[in-house]
Amino acid sequence: MKNLLASCLVAACVLSSFTVRAEPDEELLGKALNYPIGTAATWYNNPYRVGAWSAMDRVPGIRTRVVARSPDVKALPLAAQPAPIKYRY
């Protein structure tokens, strides 16, 4: 029993020593290339994703347009009760 406990403790220490990375791979997403924007055929592929989604209006071949603001602008009303949003991380 003592050996099993010691083995489990060693295994837990070894497994906890591995670094877990939750963030995306910057190089895969084009950081070294200054996040290029690509074209209509490549904007959704790596390494163009970050650059294209950050500047969709500058991606050649993607049609965008500016939508004018209405002269009758109104603030959104406050909710009577906040939405029950739940998430796990």
Short mmCIF file of C-alpha atoms in Angstrom, two decimals:
data_model
loop_
_atom_site.label_atom_id
_atom_site.label_comp_id
_atom_site.label_asym_id
_atom_site.label_seq_id
_atom_site.Cartn_x
_atom_site.Cartn_y
_atom_site.Cartn_z
CA MET A 1 0.00 0.00 0.00
CA LYS A 2 2.86 2.36 0.85
CA ASN A 3 4.52 1.66 -2.52
CA LEU A 4 1.26 2.30 -4.36
CA LEU A 5 0.80 5.63 -2.61
CA ALA A 6 4.39 6.62 -3.35
CA SER A 7 4.00 5.58 -7.00
CA CYS A 8 0.82 7.63 -7.32
CA LEU A 9 2.51 10.62 -5.75
CA VAL A 10 5.48 10.37 -8.13
CA ALA A 11 3.14 9.97 -11.12
CA ALA A 12 1.13 13.03 -10.03
CA CYS A 13 4.32 15.10 -9.70
CA VAL A 14 5.57 14.01 -13.12
CA LEU A 15 2.25 14.70 -14.83
CA SER A 16 1.85 18.10 -13.18
CA SER A 17 5.30 19.17 -14.38
CA PHE A 18 4.18 19.25 -18.02
CA THR A 19 3.23 22.71 -19.18
CA VAL A 20 -0.26 23.05 -20.60
CA ARG A 21 -0.77 25.82 -23.15
CA ALA A 22 -4.31 27.07 -23.62
CA GLU A 23 -3.51 29.94 -25.97
CA PRO A 24 -3.35 29.43 -29.74
CA ASP A 25 -0.02 29.00 -31.49
CA GLU A 26 1.08 32.52 -32.45
CA GLU A 27 3.42 31.33 -35.18
CA LEU A 28 0.73 29.16 -36.75
CA LEU A 29 -1.57 32.20 -36.82
CA GLY A 30 1.02 34.39 -38.60
CA LYS A 31 2.71 36.48 -35.92
CA ALA A 32 6.13 36.30 -37.63
CA LEU A 33 4.51 37.51 -40.87
CA ASN A 34 2.82 40.43 -39.06
CA TYR A 35 -0.58 38.72 -39.37
CA PRO A 36 -1.14 38.92 -43.15
CA ILE A 37 -4.70 39.33 -44.43
CA GLY A 38 -4.67 36.97 -47.42
CA THR A 39 -7.31 36.95 -50.16
CA ALA A 40 -10.90 35.78 -50.61
CA ALA A 41 -9.55 32.28 -51.23
CA THR A 42 -7.23 32.16 -48.21
CA TRP A 43 -8.64 34.50 -45.52
CA TYR A 44 -9.99 31.63 -43.40
CA ASN A 45 -6.75 29.58 -43.48
CA ASN A 46 -3.68 29.89 -41.27
CA PRO A 47 -1.67 32.18 -41.22
CA TYR A 48 -4.30 34.64 -42.49
CA ARG A 49 -7.05 34.15 -39.87
CA VAL A 50 -6.04 36.84 -37.37
CA GLY A 51 -5.12 39.47 -39.95
CA ALA A 52 -8.17 38.88 -42.13
CA TRP A 53 -10.70 38.81 -39.29
CA SER A 54 -9.14 41.96 -37.83
CA ALA A 55 -9.36 43.84 -41.15
CA MET A 56 -12.11 42.12 -43.15
CA ASP A 57 -12.75 45.30 -45.13
CA ARG A 58 -9.21 45.13 -46.56
CA VAL A 59 -9.27 41.49 -47.73
CA PRO A 60 -9.22 41.52 -51.55
CA GLY A 61 -12.28 39.77 -52.95
CA ILE A 62 -14.42 39.99 -49.80
CA ARG A 63 -17.33 42.37 -50.32
CA THR A 64 -18.02 44.68 -47.41
CA ARG A 65 -19.90 47.92 -47.06
CA VAL A 66 -20.45 50.61 -44.48
CA VAL A 67 -23.98 50.76 -43.10
CA ALA A 68 -25.09 54.30 -42.30
CA ARG A 69 -26.37 55.07 -38.83
CA SER A 70 -30.05 55.82 -38.56
CA PRO A 71 -30.92 59.43 -37.70
CA ASP A 72 -33.36 58.02 -35.11
CA VAL A 73 -30.88 56.34 -32.74
CA LYS A 74 -32.20 55.01 -29.43
CA ALA A 75 -30.42 53.42 -26.51
CA LEU A 76 -31.20 49.79 -25.81
CA PRO A 77 -33.40 49.34 -22.76
CA LEU A 78 -31.93 47.62 -19.70
CA ALA A 79 -33.05 44.06 -19.07
CA ALA A 80 -35.42 43.57 -16.16
CA GLN A 81 -33.25 40.63 -15.08
CA PRO A 82 -29.75 39.65 -16.25
CA ALA A 83 -29.56 36.61 -18.52
CA PRO A 84 -28.49 33.42 -16.70
CA ILE A 85 -25.24 32.89 -18.60
CA LYS A 86 -23.09 30.00 -17.37
CA TYR A 87 -19.75 28.73 -18.60
CA ARG A 88 -16.99 26.39 -17.53
CA TYR A 89 -13.27 26.93 -17.90
#
